[in-house]
């Protein structure tokens, strides 16, 4: 499921994102003014999406969580499209916007990538929001501004910095998506990773006896660079699903190679 941001009214969405002064729509019914706020509605919506997924998100579900009707929310947020923009931007407020000054440009970039990975792992529904159209909110911009400043410390030209920013986000998102999928796979399918692999490995060995001859490079890689078995890590890592542990290690290695490439580009420039 992929959703696109920015589908609501442009002016109203941006006014809400940036908390500009916008007059609330006139009330047409009797009764006291609602005590709801945009922030309370957004927080409730994030909780719904975190706990139940994007498919469960609706104005009614958010209203139920707040003990109000869906209609009561529309005074503050015009609809689900605008709400999604607000949710997406709000979770990005959890990210740091500054890192300790250091001559080592790699350390803050590594820390930034790790922070974003954990953000996506906490809020996996964010990964379903397409990057084709940005939300254009203040916290989204703050995160981008932070990354651009960190990349700027490498001394590379602006065009290269722009493309590196566009490379880092998909790297983090891809790893985070695997982490999120690994965490929900057992619950969603009803079988553990061990059960799934045991059943299919046995069947594959029986049905494709010449597997090693047909795919020698894959088999050689598995033999020479097999992942460490359970029990080879501390308790926290052992508790991780195998695919999550692999995704995190792949992220660490991939990020390191990318940063090595940046170092090589800096050396070539100098």
mmCIF file of C-alpha atoms in Angstrom:
data_model
loop_
_atom_site.group_PDB
_atom_site.id
_atom_site.type_symbol
_atom_site.label_atom_id
_atom_site.label_comp_id
_atom_site.label_asym_id
_atom_site.label_seq_id
_atom_site.Cartn_x
_atom_site.Cartn_y
_atom_site.Cartn_z
ATOM 1 C CA UNK A 1 0.000 0.000 0.000
ATOM 2 C CA UNK A 2 1.510 3.280 -1.161
ATOM 3 C CA UNK A 3 -0.077 6.607 -0.317
ATOM 4 C CA UNK A 4 0.767 10.004 -1.730
ATOM 5 C CA UNK A 5 1.120 13.060 0.456
ATOM 6 C CA UNK A 6 -0.187 16.471 -0.484
ATOM 7 C CA UNK A 7 -3.574 15.374 -1.812
ATOM 8 C CA UNK A 8 -5.608 17.783 0.292
ATOM 9 C CA UNK A 9 -6.208 21.466 -0.285
ATOM 10 C CA UNK A 10 -2.736 22.979 -0.762
ATOM 11 C CA UNK A 11 -3.263 26.215 1.149
ATOM 12 C CA UNK A 12 -5.139 24.598 4.018
ATOM 13 C CA UNK A 13 -2.595 21.767 4.354
ATOM 14 C CA UNK A 14 0.401 24.088 4.371
ATOM 15 C CA UNK A 15 -1.317 26.446 6.801
ATOM 16 C CA UNK A 16 -1.829 23.576 9.207
ATOM 17 C CA UNK A 17 1.690 22.219 8.738
ATOM 18 C CA UNK A 18 3.283 25.575 9.439
ATOM 19 C CA UNK A 19 0.661 26.564 12.029
ATOM 20 C CA UNK A 20 -0.102 29.755 10.155
ATOM 21 C CA UNK A 21 -2.962 31.937 11.304
ATOM 22 C CA UNK A 22 -6.003 30.458 9.639
ATOM 23 C CA UNK A 23 -9.531 31.199 10.738
ATOM 24 C CA UNK A 24 -11.469 28.098 11.713
ATOM 25 C CA UNK A 25 -14.556 27.334 9.632
ATOM 26 C CA UNK A 26 -17.700 28.841 11.150
ATOM 27 C CA UNK A 27 -19.682 26.565 13.458
ATOM 28 C CA UNK A 28 -23.104 25.634 12.181
ATOM 29 C CA UNK A 29 -24.412 23.621 15.146
ATOM 30 C CA UNK A 30 -25.265 24.396 18.755
ATOM 31 C CA UNK A 31 -23.141 23.582 21.760
ATOM 32 C CA UNK A 32 -19.829 24.684 23.258
ATOM 33 C CA UNK A 33 -16.676 25.042 21.258
ATOM 34 C CA UNK A 34 -14.744 21.772 20.989
ATOM 35 C CA UNK A 35 -11.722 21.279 23.222
ATOM 36 C CA UNK A 36 -9.867 19.360 20.571
ATOM 37 C CA UNK A 37 -6.678 20.674 18.989
ATOM 38 C CA UNK A 38 -4.720 19.905 15.855
ATOM 39 C CA UNK A 39 -1.860 18.501 17.940
ATOM 40 C CA UNK A 40 -4.174 16.169 19.883
ATOM 41 C CA UNK A 41 -5.756 14.884 16.685
ATOM 42 C CA UNK A 42 -2.373 14.296 15.063
ATOM 43 C CA UNK A 43 -1.044 12.474 18.128
ATOM 44 C CA UNK A 44 -4.107 10.202 18.190
ATOM 45 C CA UNK A 45 -3.775 9.499 14.464
ATOM 46 C CA UNK A 46 -0.111 8.561 14.859
ATOM 47 C CA UNK A 47 -1.049 6.182 17.674
ATOM 48 C CA UNK A 48 -3.659 4.512 15.456
ATOM 49 C CA UNK A 49 -1.194 4.091 12.597
ATOM 50 C CA UNK A 50 1.595 2.837 14.899
ATOM 51 C CA UNK A 51 -0.615 0.234 16.543
ATOM 52 C CA UNK A 52 -2.883 -0.862 13.710
ATOM 53 C CA UNK A 53 -1.210 0.222 10.477
ATOM 54 C CA UNK A 54 -2.053 2.677 7.749
ATOM 55 C CA UNK A 55 -5.042 0.637 6.561
ATOM 56 C CA UNK A 56 -6.779 1.243 9.900
ATOM 57 C CA UNK A 57 -6.372 5.014 9.737
ATOM 58 C CA UNK A 58 -9.606 6.948 9.308
ATOM 59 C CA UNK A 59 -11.161 10.057 10.757
ATOM 60 C CA UNK A 60 -13.610 7.803 12.579
ATOM 61 C CA UNK A 61 -10.834 5.690 14.137
ATOM 62 C CA UNK A 62 -9.058 8.824 15.319
ATOM 63 C CA UNK A 63 -12.303 10.229 16.694
ATOM 64 C CA UNK A 64 -12.982 6.989 18.568
ATOM 65 C CA UNK A 65 -9.569 7.160 20.199
ATOM 66 C CA UNK A 66 -10.289 10.704 21.350
ATOM 67 C CA UNK A 67 -13.823 9.866 22.463
ATOM 68 C CA UNK A 68 -15.304 12.131 19.810
ATOM 69 C CA UNK A 69 -17.153 11.732 16.555
ATOM 70 C CA UNK A 70 -15.373 12.012 13.232
ATOM 71 C CA UNK A 71 -17.385 15.156 12.503
ATOM 72 C CA UNK A 72 -15.872 16.843 15.557
ATOM 73 C CA UNK A 73 -12.420 16.560 13.990
ATOM 74 C CA UNK A 74 -13.276 18.398 10.804
ATOM 75 C CA UNK A 75 -13.345 21.762 12.572
ATOM 76 C CA UNK A 76 -9.593 21.397 13.056
ATOM 77 C CA UNK A 77 -8.448 19.131 10.198
ATOM 78 C CA UNK A 78 -10.348 19.185 6.875
ATOM 79 C CA UNK A 79 -9.867 15.488 6.079
ATOM 80 C CA UNK A 80 -7.701 12.399 6.034
ATOM 81 C CA UNK A 81 -5.380 13.727 3.319
ATOM 82 C CA UNK A 82 -4.418 16.775 5.364
ATOM 83 C CA UNK A 83 -4.163 14.615 8.476
ATOM 84 C CA UNK A 84 -1.665 12.306 6.786
ATOM 85 C CA UNK A 85 0.547 15.277 5.918
ATOM 86 C CA UNK A 86 0.437 16.451 9.521
ATOM 87 C CA UNK A 87 1.237 12.976 10.867
ATOM 88 C CA UNK A 88 4.181 12.499 8.543
ATOM 89 C CA UNK A 89 5.697 15.827 9.443
ATOM 90 C CA UNK A 90 5.024 15.435 13.173
ATOM 91 C CA UNK A 91 6.996 12.207 13.589
ATOM 92 C CA UNK A 92 10.023 13.848 11.984
ATOM 93 C CA UNK A 93 10.130 16.213 14.965
ATOM 94 C CA UNK A 94 11.617 13.239 16.856
ATOM 95 C CA UNK A 95 14.869 13.537 14.888
ATOM 96 C CA UNK A 96 17.841 15.551 16.176
ATOM 97 C CA UNK A 97 18.620 18.714 14.244
ATOM 98 C CA UNK A 98 22.191 19.140 15.473
ATOM 99 C CA UNK A 99 25.171 16.930 16.241
ATOM 100 C CA UNK A 100 28.368 17.628 18.203
ATOM 101 C CA UNK A 101 30.929 19.511 16.170
ATOM 102 C CA UNK A 102 33.767 17.289 15.058
ATOM 103 C CA UNK A 103 36.520 17.104 12.473
ATOM 104 C CA UNK A 104 35.231 13.609 11.677
ATOM 105 C CA UNK A 105 32.399 14.155 9.183
ATOM 106 C CA UNK A 106 31.618 10.401 9.120
ATOM 107 C CA UNK A 107 30.474 10.154 12.738
ATOM 108 C CA UNK A 108 27.530 12.577 12.521
ATOM 109 C CA UNK A 109 26.418 11.187 9.151
ATOM 110 C CA UNK A 110 26.450 7.672 10.597
ATOM 111 C CA UNK A 111 24.492 8.894 13.623
ATOM 112 C CA UNK A 112 21.957 10.697 11.407
ATOM 113 C CA UNK A 113 21.339 7.596 9.300
ATOM 114 C CA UNK A 114 20.885 5.488 12.427
ATOM 115 C CA UNK A 115 18.406 7.958 13.913
ATOM 116 C CA UNK A 116 16.306 7.966 10.741
ATOM 117 C CA UNK A 117 16.351 4.165 10.592
ATOM 118 C CA UNK A 118 15.023 3.958 14.148
ATOM 119 C CA UNK A 119 12.354 6.575 13.378
ATOM 120 C CA UNK A 120 11.048 4.442 10.516
ATOM 121 C CA UNK A 121 11.211 1.327 12.703
ATOM 122 C CA UNK A 122 9.070 3.069 15.357
ATOM 123 C CA UNK A 123 6.607 4.354 12.777
ATOM 124 C CA UNK A 124 6.665 1.817 9.894
ATOM 125 C CA UNK A 125 3.595 3.375 8.235
ATOM 126 C CA UNK A 126 5.822 6.311 7.286
ATOM 127 C CA UNK A 127 7.499 4.010 4.759
ATOM 128 C CA UNK A 128 4.195 3.755 2.873
ATOM 129 C CA UNK A 129 4.168 7.496 2.166
ATOM 130 C CA UNK A 130 5.613 7.949 -1.309
ATOM 131 C CA UNK A 131 8.687 10.127 -1.677
ATOM 132 C CA UNK A 132 7.525 11.262 -5.106
ATOM 133 C CA UNK A 133 5.767 14.257 -3.530
ATOM 134 C CA UNK A 134 7.144 15.697 -0.294
ATOM 135 C CA UNK A 135 4.909 16.947 2.497
ATOM 136 C CA UNK A 136 6.763 20.298 2.637
ATOM 137 C CA UNK A 137 6.388 20.591 6.397
ATOM 138 C CA UNK A 138 8.785 22.274 8.865
ATOM 139 C CA UNK A 139 10.077 19.065 10.486
ATOM 140 C CA UNK A 140 10.595 17.341 7.159
ATOM 141 C CA UNK A 141 12.601 20.365 6.026
ATOM 142 C CA UNK A 142 14.532 20.438 9.318
ATOM 143 C CA UNK A 143 15.645 16.840 8.760
ATOM 144 C CA UNK A 144 16.687 17.583 5.196
ATOM 145 C CA UNK A 145 18.494 20.747 6.302
ATOM 146 C CA UNK A 146 20.370 18.744 8.927
ATOM 147 C CA UNK A 147 21.473 16.164 6.368
ATOM 148 C CA UNK A 148 22.572 18.831 3.882
ATOM 149 C CA UNK A 149 24.669 20.524 6.567
ATOM 150 C CA UNK A 150 26.296 17.230 7.523
ATOM 151 C CA UNK A 151 27.047 16.403 3.898
ATOM 152 C CA UNK A 152 28.290 19.951 3.340
ATOM 153 C CA UNK A 153 31.018 19.274 5.902
ATOM 154 C CA UNK A 154 32.586 16.856 3.410
ATOM 155 C CA UNK A 155 33.571 19.804 1.229
ATOM 156 C CA UNK A 156 32.024 18.280 -1.891
ATOM 157 C CA UNK A 157 30.318 20.483 -4.464
ATOM 158 C CA UNK A 158 26.630 21.323 -4.134
ATOM 159 C CA UNK A 159 25.518 19.095 -7.008
ATOM 160 C CA UNK A 160 27.205 16.069 -5.458
ATOM 161 C CA UNK A 161 25.745 16.858 -2.042
ATOM 162 C CA UNK A 162 22.282 17.004 -3.592
ATOM 163 C CA UNK A 163 22.652 13.563 -5.158
ATOM 164 C CA UNK A 164 24.175 12.047 -2.040
ATOM 165 C CA UNK A 165 21.161 13.214 -0.036
ATOM 166 C CA UNK A 166 18.990 11.477 -2.613
ATOM 167 C CA UNK A 167 21.063 8.317 -2.198
ATOM 168 C CA UNK A 168 21.084 8.184 1.596
ATOM 169 C CA UNK A 169 17.316 8.349 2.076
ATOM 170 C CA UNK A 170 16.536 5.249 -0.068
ATOM 171 C CA UNK A 171 19.362 3.330 1.642
ATOM 172 C CA UNK A 172 17.885 4.003 5.076
ATOM 173 C CA UNK A 173 14.299 3.446 3.912
ATOM 174 C CA UNK A 174 15.085 0.109 2.278
ATOM 175 C CA UNK A 175 16.759 -1.233 5.408
ATOM 176 C CA UNK A 176 13.994 0.115 7.633
ATOM 177 C CA UNK A 177 11.339 -1.519 5.449
ATOM 178 C CA UNK A 178 13.013 -4.909 5.900
ATOM 179 C CA UNK A 179 13.243 -4.328 9.657
ATOM 180 C CA UNK A 180 9.552 -3.424 9.815
ATOM 181 C CA UNK A 181 8.542 -6.434 7.714
ATOM 182 C CA UNK A 182 10.676 -8.758 9.828
ATOM 183 C CA UNK A 183 8.948 -7.606 12.991
ATOM 184 C CA UNK A 184 5.465 -8.290 11.701
ATOM 185 C CA UNK A 185 6.056 -11.369 9.509
ATOM 186 C CA UNK A 186 5.427 -13.987 12.190
ATOM 187 C CA UNK A 187 2.212 -12.345 13.389
ATOM 188 C CA UNK A 188 0.935 -11.682 9.879
ATOM 189 C CA UNK A 189 1.638 -15.193 8.553
ATOM 190 C CA UNK A 190 1.231 -17.345 11.667
ATOM 191 C CA UNK A 191 4.649 -19.012 11.310
ATOM 192 C CA UNK A 192 8.067 -18.123 12.700
ATOM 193 C CA UNK A 193 11.095 -17.440 10.516
ATOM 194 C CA UNK A 194 12.623 -20.748 11.625
ATOM 195 C CA UNK A 195 9.481 -22.697 10.689
ATOM 196 C CA UNK A 196 9.207 -20.944 7.327
ATOM 197 C CA UNK A 197 12.831 -21.601 6.347
ATOM 198 C CA UNK A 198 12.855 -25.178 7.667
ATOM 199 C CA UNK A 199 9.835 -26.153 5.570
ATOM 200 C CA UNK A 200 11.059 -24.517 2.397
ATOM 201 C CA UNK A 201 14.700 -25.556 2.700
ATOM 202 C CA UNK A 202 13.677 -29.189 2.979
ATOM 203 C CA UNK A 203 11.315 -28.909 0.027
ATOM 204 C CA UNK A 204 13.859 -27.042 -2.108
ATOM 205 C CA UNK A 205 16.556 -29.634 -1.425
ATOM 206 C CA UNK A 206 14.201 -32.409 -2.487
ATOM 207 C CA UNK A 207 12.714 -30.701 -5.542
ATOM 208 C CA UNK A 208 15.897 -29.057 -6.882
ATOM 209 C CA UNK A 209 18.732 -31.519 -6.163
ATOM 210 C CA UNK A 210 21.031 -29.722 -8.632
ATOM 211 C CA UNK A 211 20.568 -26.333 -6.944
ATOM 212 C CA UNK A 212 24.312 -25.937 -6.260
ATOM 213 C CA UNK A 213 25.201 -26.612 -9.897
ATOM 214 C CA UNK A 214 22.569 -24.204 -11.216
ATOM 215 C CA UNK A 215 23.421 -21.331 -8.852
ATOM 216 C CA UNK A 216 27.097 -21.769 -7.909
ATOM 217 C CA UNK A 217 27.763 -18.109 -7.083
ATOM 218 C CA UNK A 218 24.890 -17.972 -4.579
ATOM 219 C CA UNK A 219 25.917 -21.227 -2.929
ATOM 220 C CA UNK A 220 29.576 -20.131 -2.717
ATOM 221 C CA UNK A 221 28.562 -16.835 -1.129
ATOM 222 C CA UNK A 222 26.407 -18.583 1.458
ATOM 223 C CA UNK A 223 29.269 -20.950 2.243
ATOM 224 C CA UNK A 224 31.949 -18.268 2.506
ATOM 225 C CA UNK A 225 29.918 -15.470 4.097
ATOM 226 C CA UNK A 226 27.195 -17.252 6.033
ATOM 227 C CA UNK A 227 25.465 -15.149 8.694
ATOM 228 C CA UNK A 228 26.330 -15.870 12.307
ATOM 229 C CA UNK A 229 23.956 -18.310 14.026
ATOM 230 C CA UNK A 230 21.661 -17.411 16.892
ATOM 231 C CA UNK A 231 23.514 -17.248 20.189
ATOM 232 C CA UNK A 232 26.553 -15.511 18.670
ATOM 233 C CA UNK A 233 25.379 -12.084 19.848
ATOM 234 C CA UNK A 234 24.247 -10.442 23.039
ATOM 235 C CA UNK A 235 20.739 -10.991 24.362
ATOM 236 C CA UNK A 236 19.266 -7.991 22.579
ATOM 237 C CA UNK A 237 20.457 -9.089 19.141
ATOM 238 C CA UNK A 238 19.455 -12.694 19.771
ATOM 239 C CA UNK A 239 15.912 -11.489 20.444
ATOM 240 C CA UNK A 240 15.732 -9.887 16.985
ATOM 241 C CA UNK A 241 14.111 -11.761 14.117
ATOM 242 C CA UNK A 242 16.809 -13.127 11.830
ATOM 243 C CA UNK A 243 15.782 -10.902 8.868
ATOM 244 C CA UNK A 244 15.916 -7.807 11.091
ATOM 245 C CA UNK A 245 19.414 -8.654 12.276
ATOM 246 C CA UNK A 246 20.487 -9.201 8.669
ATOM 247 C CA UNK A 247 18.858 -5.937 7.554
ATOM 248 C CA UNK A 248 20.650 -3.975 10.248
ATOM 249 C CA UNK A 249 24.000 -5.525 9.382
ATOM 250 C CA UNK A 250 23.402 -4.885 5.679
ATOM 251 C CA UNK A 251 22.545 -1.274 6.508
ATOM 252 C CA UNK A 252 25.749 -0.900 8.534
ATOM 253 C CA UNK A 253 27.953 -2.322 5.793
ATOM 254 C CA UNK A 254 26.179 -0.500 2.961
ATOM 255 C CA UNK A 255 26.385 2.834 4.763
ATOM 256 C CA UNK A 256 30.063 2.249 5.457
ATOM 257 C CA UNK A 257 30.805 1.573 1.800
ATOM 258 C CA UNK A 258 28.855 4.685 0.777
ATOM 259 C CA UNK A 259 30.845 6.793 3.242
ATOM 260 C CA UNK A 260 34.059 5.229 1.885
ATOM 261 C CA UNK A 261 32.943 6.429 -1.543
ATOM 262 C CA UNK A 262 32.449 9.939 -0.191
ATOM 263 C CA UNK A 263 35.957 9.789 1.271
ATOM 264 C CA UNK A 264 37.326 8.733 -2.108
ATOM 265 C CA UNK A 265 35.471 11.590 -3.808
ATOM 266 C CA UNK A 266 36.943 14.033 -1.305
ATOM 267 C CA UNK A 267 40.425 12.674 -1.945
ATOM 268 C CA UNK A 268 39.983 12.980 -5.712
ATOM 269 C CA UNK A 269 38.725 16.549 -5.338
ATOM 270 C CA UNK A 270 41.734 17.565 -3.263
#
